[in-house]
Coordinates of C-alpha atoms and ligand atoms in Angstrom, one line a residue:
X1 CA 23.7 -6.7 -16.0
X2 CA 21.0 -6.9 -13.4
X3 CA 17.5 -5.5 -14.2
X4 CA 17.0 -4.8 -10.5
X5 CA 17.6 -1.2 -9.6
X6 CA 17.5 -1.9 -5.9
X7 CA 18.2 -5.2 -4.1
X8 CA 18.0 -5.9 -0.4
X9 CA 19.3 -9.3 0.9
X10 CA 18.9 -10.4 4.5
X11 CA 18.6 -6.8 5.7
X12 CA 18.1 -6.4 9.5
X13 CA 17.9 -3.3 11.5
X14 CA 18.2 -2.9 15.3
X15 CA 17.4 0.2 17.3
X16 CA 19.3 -0.8 20.4
X17 CA 17.6 -4.1 21.4
X18 CA 14.6 -3.4 19.2
X19 CA 14.5 -5.5 16.1
X20 CA 12.9 -3.1 13.6
X21 CA 13.6 -4.9 10.3
X22 CA 13.8 -8.7 10.2
X23 CA 15.5 -10.4 7.3
X24 CA 14.2 -8.3 4.5
X25 CA 14.6 -9.6 1.0
X26 CA 13.4 -7.4 -1.8
X27 CA 14.2 -6.9 -5.4
X28 CA 13.0 -3.8 -7.1
X29 CA 13.0 -3.9 -10.9
X30 CA 14.1 -0.9 -12.9
X31 CA 11.0 1.1 -13.9
X32 CA 8.7 -0.4 -11.3
X33 CA 6.6 1.3 -8.8
X34 CA 6.8 -0.5 -5.4
X35 CA 4.6 0.3 -2.4
X36 CA 5.6 -0.5 1.1
X37 CA 2.4 -0.8 3.1
X38 CA 1.5 -1.8 6.6
X39 CA 0.1 -0.5 9.9
X40 CA 1.9 2.2 11.9
X41 CA 5.1 1.0 13.4
X42 CA 5.6 -1.9 11.0
X43 CA 9.0 -0.6 9.8
X44 CA 8.2 0.8 6.4
X45 CA 9.8 4.2 7.1
X46 CA 12.8 2.5 8.6
X47 CA 13.1 0.5 5.4
X48 CA 12.8 3.5 3.2
X49 CA 15.3 5.5 5.3
X50 CA 17.7 2.6 5.2
X51 CA 17.5 2.7 1.4
X52 CA 18.2 6.5 1.5
X53 CA 21.1 6.0 3.8
X54 CA 19.4 8.0 6.6
X55 CA 19.6 4.8 8.8
X56 CA 22.5 2.3 8.8
X57 CA 21.5 -1.3 8.5
X58 CA 22.7 -3.7 11.1
X59 CA 23.1 -6.7 8.8
X60 CA 22.5 -7.7 5.2
X61 CA 23.3 -6.2 1.8
X62 CA 21.9 -3.2 0.0
X63 CA 22.7 -2.9 -3.7
X64 CA 21.6 0.1 -5.9
X65 CA 22.2 -0.1 -9.7
X66 CA 24.7 -2.9 -9.2
X67 CA 26.8 -1.2 -6.5
X68 CA 26.9 -2.2 -2.8
X69 CA 25.7 0.8 -0.9
X70 CA 26.1 -0.3 2.8
X71 CA 27.8 2.6 4.5
X72 CA 27.7 4.9 1.5
X73 CA 26.4 8.4 2.7
X74 CA 23.0 9.5 1.4
X75 CA 24.1 12.2 -1.0
X76 CA 26.3 9.6 -2.8
X77 CA 23.4 7.1 -3.3
X78 CA 21.8 9.2 -6.0
X79 CA 18.2 8.7 -4.7
X80 CA 15.6 11.4 -4.2
X81 CA 13.3 11.5 -1.2
X82 CA 9.8 13.0 -1.7
X83 CA 8.2 14.0 1.6
X84 CA 4.9 15.6 2.4
X85 CA 4.5 19.0 0.7
X86 CA 5.4 21.0 3.8
X87 CA 9.0 20.1 3.5
X88 CA 9.4 23.0 1.0
X89 CA 11.6 26.0 1.9
X90 CA 9.0 28.6 2.7
X91 CA 11.2 31.6 2.1
X92 CA 12.2 30.5 -1.4
X93 CA 10.2 30.7 -4.6
X94 CA 9.2 27.6 -6.5
X95 CA 12.2 28.1 -8.8
X96 CA 14.6 28.5 -5.9
X97 CA 13.1 25.4 -4.2
X98 CA 13.7 23.5 -7.4
X99 CA 17.2 24.7 -8.1
X100 CA 18.6 24.7 -4.6
X101 CA 20.1 21.2 -4.7
X102 CA 21.7 21.9 -8.1
X103 CA 23.1 25.2 -7.0
X104 CA 24.6 23.5 -3.9
X105 CA 26.3 21.1 -6.2
X106 CA 27.8 24.0 -8.2
X107 CA 25.5 24.0 -11.2
X108 CA 25.6 27.5 -12.8
X109 CA 22.6 29.8 -12.5
X110 CA 21.6 29.7 -16.2
X111 CA 21.8 25.9 -16.4
X112 CA 19.9 25.5 -13.1
X113 CA 17.2 27.8 -14.4
X114 CA 17.0 25.9 -17.7
X115 CA 16.5 22.6 -15.8
X116 CA 13.9 24.1 -13.5
X117 CA 11.9 25.3 -16.6
X118 CA 12.2 21.9 -18.2
X119 CA 10.9 20.1 -15.1
X120 CA 8.2 22.7 -14.4
X121 CA 6.9 22.0 -17.9
X122 CA 6.6 18.3 -17.1
X123 CA 4.8 18.9 -13.8
X124 CA 2.6 21.8 -14.8
X125 CA 4.3 24.4 -12.8
X126 CA 5.6 26.7 -15.6
X127 CA 3.4 29.6 -14.6
X128 CA 4.2 29.3 -10.9
X129 CA 8.0 29.4 -10.8
X130 CA 8.0 32.9 -9.2
X131 CA 5.5 32.0 -6.4
X132 CA 6.2 31.2 -2.8
X133 CA 4.9 27.9 -1.3
X134 CA 2.3 29.8 0.7
X135 CA 0.8 31.1 -2.5
X136 CA 0.2 27.6 -3.8
X137 CA -2.6 25.0 -3.3
X138 CA -1.9 21.7 -1.6
X139 CA -1.7 19.9 -4.9
X140 CA 0.7 22.5 -6.4
X141 CA 2.9 22.2 -3.4
X142 CA 3.0 18.5 -3.8
X143 CA 4.1 19.0 -7.4
X144 CA 6.9 21.3 -6.3
X145 CA 8.1 18.6 -3.9
X146 CA 8.0 16.1 -6.8
X147 CA 9.8 18.5 -9.1
X148 CA 12.5 19.1 -6.6
X149 CA 13.2 15.3 -6.7
X150 CA 12.9 15.0 -10.5
X151 CA 15.4 17.8 -11.2
X152 CA 18.1 15.7 -9.7
X153 CA 17.5 12.8 -12.1
X154 CA 17.9 10.2 -9.4
X155 CA 18.3 6.4 -9.7
X156 CA 15.1 6.1 -7.8
X157 CA 12.4 8.1 -6.1
X158 CA 11.6 7.4 -2.5
X159 CA 8.2 8.6 -1.3
X160 CA 7.4 8.8 2.4
X161 CA 3.6 9.2 2.8
X162 CA 3.6 12.2 0.5
X163 CA -0.1 12.6 0.3
X164 CA -1.1 12.2 3.9
X165 CA -1.6 16.0 4.4
X166 CA -4.0 16.4 1.5
X167 CA -7.8 16.1 1.6
X168 CA -9.5 13.0 0.3
X169 CA -10.4 14.3 -3.2
X170 CA -6.9 15.8 -3.8
X171 CA -5.3 12.6 -2.6
X172 CA -7.2 10.6 -5.2
X173 CA -6.1 13.1 -7.9
X174 CA -2.5 13.2 -6.8
X175 CA -2.3 9.4 -6.8
X176 CA -3.0 9.4 -10.5
X177 CA -0.7 12.3 -11.1
X178 CA 2.3 10.7 -9.4
X179 CA 1.8 7.4 -11.1
X180 CA 1.5 9.1 -14.5
X181 CA 4.6 11.1 -13.9
X182 CA 6.4 7.9 -12.8
X183 CA 5.5 6.3 -16.1
X184 CA 6.4 9.4 -18.2
X185 CA 9.8 9.6 -16.6
X186 CA 10.4 5.9 -16.7
X187 CA 11.4 6.2 -13.1
X188 CA 11.9 3.6 -10.4
X189 CA 9.8 4.5 -7.3
X190 CA 9.5 3.2 -3.8
X191 CA 6.4 4.5 -2.0
X192 CA 5.6 4.2 1.7
X193 CA 2.0 4.4 2.8
X194 CA -0.3 3.0 5.5
X195 CA -3.2 3.2 3.0
X196 CA -3.8 -0.1 1.3
X197 CA -6.0 1.5 -1.4
X198 CA -3.1 3.9 -2.3
X199 CA -0.7 0.9 -2.5
X200 CA -3.1 -1.2 -4.5
X201 CA -4.0 1.5 -7.0
X202 CA -0.5 3.0 -7.6
X203 CA 1.9 0.1 -7.4
X204 CA 3.0 -2.7 -9.7
X205 CA 4.4 -4.6 -6.7
X206 CA 3.0 -4.3 -3.2
X207 CA 5.1 -5.2 -0.1
X208 CA 2.9 -5.8 3.0
X209 CA 4.8 -5.5 6.3
X210 CA 4.1 -6.2 9.9
X211 CA 6.4 -5.9 12.9
X212 CA 9.5 -5.6 10.8
X213 CA 8.7 -8.6 8.7
X214 CA 7.6 -8.8 5.0
X215 CA 4.3 -10.8 5.3
X216 CA 3.8 -11.0 1.5
X217 CA 4.8 -9.3 -1.7
X218 CA 3.4 -9.4 -5.2
X219 CA 1.2 -7.8 -7.7
X220 CA -1.8 -6.0 -6.1
X221 CA -4.4 -8.5 -7.4
X222 CA -2.3 -11.5 -6.4
X223 CA -2.4 -10.2 -2.8
X224 CA -6.2 -9.7 -3.1
X225 CA -6.9 -13.1 -4.7
X226 CA -4.4 -15.2 -2.7
X227 CA -3.4 -13.6 0.6
X228 CA -0.7 -15.8 2.1
X229 CA -2.1 -15.4 5.6
X230 CA -4.9 -13.9 7.6
X231 CA -3.0 -10.7 8.3
X232 CA -2.6 -9.9 4.6
X233 CA -6.2 -11.1 3.9
X234 CA -7.6 -8.6 6.5
X235 CA -5.3 -5.8 5.6
X236 CA -5.9 -5.8 1.8
X237 CA -9.4 -5.0 0.7
X238 CA -12.1 -2.6 1.9
X239 CA -14.3 -3.2 3.8
X240 CA -12.1 -5.9 5.3
X241 CA -12.5 -9.6 4.7
X242 CA -14.9 -11.4 7.0
X243 CA -13.4 -14.1 9.2
X244 CA -15.4 -16.9 10.8
X245 CA -14.0 -19.7 13.0
X246 CA -14.8 -23.1 11.6
X247 CA -14.1 -26.8 11.7
X248 CA -13.8 -29.3 8.9
X249 CA -16.7 -31.8 8.9
X250 CA -16.3 -35.5 9.6
X251 CA -16.4 -36.2 5.8
X252 CA -13.5 -33.7 5.2
X253 CA -15.6 -32.1 2.5
X254 CA -17.7 -29.7 4.5
X255 CA -17.0 -26.7 6.7
X256 CA -19.1 -26.1 9.9
X257 CA -19.0 -22.4 10.5
X258 CA -19.0 -21.4 14.2
X259 CA -21.7 -18.8 13.7
X260 CA -24.7 -18.1 15.8
X261 CA -26.8 -19.6 14.2
X262 CA -24.3 -22.3 12.9
X263 CA -24.0 -23.0 9.1
X264 CA -22.5 -25.7 7.1
X265 CA -20.8 -25.1 3.7
X266 CA -19.3 -27.3 1.0
X267 CA -15.5 -26.9 1.4
X268 CA -13.7 -25.7 -1.8
X269 CA -10.9 -28.2 -1.1
X270 CA -10.6 -31.4 1.0
X271 CA -9.6 -30.7 4.6
X272 CA -8.6 -33.2 7.4
X273 CA -11.8 -34.1 9.3
X274 CA -12.2 -31.9 12.4
X275 CA -9.3 -29.5 11.6
X276 CA -9.8 -26.1 13.2
X277 CA -9.8 -23.3 10.6
X278 CA -10.6 -19.7 10.0
X279 CA -12.8 -19.2 6.9
X280 CA -12.5 -15.8 5.1
X281 CA -14.9 -14.3 2.6
X282 CA -14.8 -10.8 1.3
X283 CA -17.9 -8.6 1.7
X284 CA -18.2 -8.1 -2.1
X285 CA -18.2 -11.8 -2.7
X286 CA -21.4 -12.6 -0.8
X287 CA -24.4 -12.1 -3.0
X288 CA -28.1 -12.4 -2.7
X289 CA -29.6 -15.6 -4.0
X290 CA -32.9 -17.3 -4.3
X291 CA -34.1 -19.4 -1.4
X292 CA -33.5 -22.6 -3.3
X293 CA -29.8 -22.1 -4.1
X294 CA -28.8 -20.3 -0.9
X295 CA -25.5 -21.5 0.6
X296 CA -25.9 -19.4 3.7
X297 CA -29.0 -17.9 5.5
X298 CA -28.0 -15.1 7.8
X299 CA -30.1 -12.7 9.9
X300 CA -29.8 -9.0 9.0
X301 CA -28.6 -6.7 11.8
X302 CA -28.3 -3.3 10.1
X303 CA -28.4 -1.8 6.6
X304 CA -26.7 1.2 5.1
X305 CA -27.0 2.5 1.6
X306 CA -24.5 4.8 -0.2
X307 CA -26.7 4.9 -3.3
X308 CA -24.1 2.9 -5.3
X309 CA -23.9 0.0 -2.9
X310 CA -25.8 -1.5 0.1
X311 CA -23.9 -2.5 3.2
X312 CA -25.5 -5.1 5.3
X313 CA -24.1 -6.1 8.7
X314 CA -25.5 -9.5 9.9
X315 CA -26.9 -10.1 13.4
X316 CA -24.6 -13.0 13.9
X317 CA -21.7 -13.6 16.2
X318 CA -19.2 -12.7 14.7
X319 CA -20.8 -10.1 12.5
X320 CA -20.3 -10.4 8.8
X321 CA -20.4 -7.5 6.4
X322 CA -22.0 -7.9 2.9
X323 CA -21.7 -5.3 0.1
X324 CA -24.4 -5.5 -2.5
X325 CA -23.9 -3.5 -5.7
X326 CA -27.5 -3.1 -6.2
X327 CA -30.3 -1.1 -4.6
X328 CA -32.3 -3.6 -2.6
X329 CA -34.8 -3.2 0.1
X330 CA -33.6 -5.2 3.1
X331 CA -34.8 -4.8 6.7
X332 CA -33.2 -5.7 10.0
X333 CA -34.4 -9.0 11.3
X334 CA -35.0 -10.5 7.8
X335 CA -33.2 -13.8 6.9
X336 CA -30.9 -13.2 3.9
X337 CA -30.4 -16.1 1.5
X338 CA -26.8 -15.7 0.2
X339 CA -24.5 -17.5 -2.2
X340 CA -20.9 -17.1 -3.4
X341 CA -18.4 -18.6 -5.8
X342 CA -16.6 -21.4 -3.8
X343 CA -13.3 -20.2 -5.2
X344 CA -13.8 -17.0 -3.2
X345 CA -13.6 -18.8 0.1
X346 CA -10.2 -18.4 1.8
X347 CA -9.1 -21.1 4.3
X348 CA -6.5 -20.4 7.0
X349 CA -5.1 -22.6 9.7
X350 CA -6.6 -21.6 13.0
X351 CA -3.3 -21.5 14.9
X352 CA -0.7 -20.4 12.4
X353 CA -3.2 -18.2 10.4
X354 CA -1.4 -19.3 7.2
X355 CA -3.4 -20.0 4.1
X356 CA -4.1 -23.6 3.3
X357 CA -2.3 -24.6 0.1
Ligands
ADP401 P1 6.3 2.9 10.2 O1 6.9 3.8 9.2 O2 5.9 1.6 9.5 O3 5.2 3.5 10.9 P2 8.8 3.0 11.5 O4 9.7 2.4 10.5 O5 8.8 4.5 11.7 O6 7.3 2.5 11.3 O7 9.2 2.4 13.0 C1 9.3 1.0 13.1 C2 9.5 0.7 14.6 O8 10.8 1.1 15.0 C3 8.6 1.4 15.5 O9 8.2 0.5 16.6 C4 9.3 2.6 16.0 O10 8.9 2.9 17.3 C5 10.8 2.1 16.0 N1 11.7 3.2 15.8 C6 11.7 3.9 14.7 N2 12.8 4.8 14.7 C7 13.4 4.6 15.9 C8 14.6 5.1 16.6 N3 15.3 6.1 16.0 N4 14.9 4.6 17.7 C9 14.2 3.6 18.3 N5 13.2 3.0 17.7 C10 12.7 3.5 16.6

């Protein structure tokens, strides 16, 4: 028996001549929460819709719970899609919204009602079953959308940007609520989002896509610690990783950063002399140091404080962003002595943008 609830092998999708999914290989463990993340147009909705059967794949294999599903119609795949909350039927009460799919499948009224009450108790909607969607808050509507999926007891939940309609505070709250519900139900979930924070905080396994390709997949912190290429490095983490063009020194042990003013660093690993690179360092990994042990000295361009953190932008070309988790008085024009843990430097090949092993 496979422990994978969903398996995609060599999946490709064309819209006419447009190659929307390129050789997708993905295994989704039973009980896991997988996020598909990437910029708009990268193919994440196409991938989700292909799982659901709303799109037919052009090549490859799709297996759900051990059975090949290519060509099987959506209603026979036993998956539930959760959309943004506005996909509720406005003229139906919460209970009717929940029981609609059951009633369509011939489940009796009393049985459907019993199931609605059971699910409503799980999602905190017990007192709202008689209300219409317009009489609910955004968060409550999202719970109805979730409940409507739960009541079908599907093999997996497919979420398509379900929180993008909600305001920032509610989004943070619903993130936790959806994840907690997933754990409570022992569900398998696939969640599409363009928001890397959402992906990082909710998922066990994050799949980063670009232009129809899976750029990298793995545990959230694996992607943060060891991004496979510059795209993933820049996409995961906020504020984004700083990138500086550089060249390995003649000794193969140092890195000469092409900054104005230029700076030389000790390389965390040997690199062929003269090799052209891009050096990455995250804003939160640059820290203030004493003059004596500074690895970098950079001129301050601007300073912003949120109270909890101080954001410094350097007056260099390219600009670097530094996040200091302390309240410090720094003024534009000052030279800032900085240090960092060498293991926090990321080296990428200049041409291929691939991480150096
Ligand atoms: P995402 O969800 O990551 O924003 P989509 O999966 O919706 O991206 O789209 C991926 C690419 O496929 C986009 O370039 C989009 O324009 C294209 N695309 C999506 N649906 C169709 C379609 N029905 N016909 C033609 N092209 C499509």
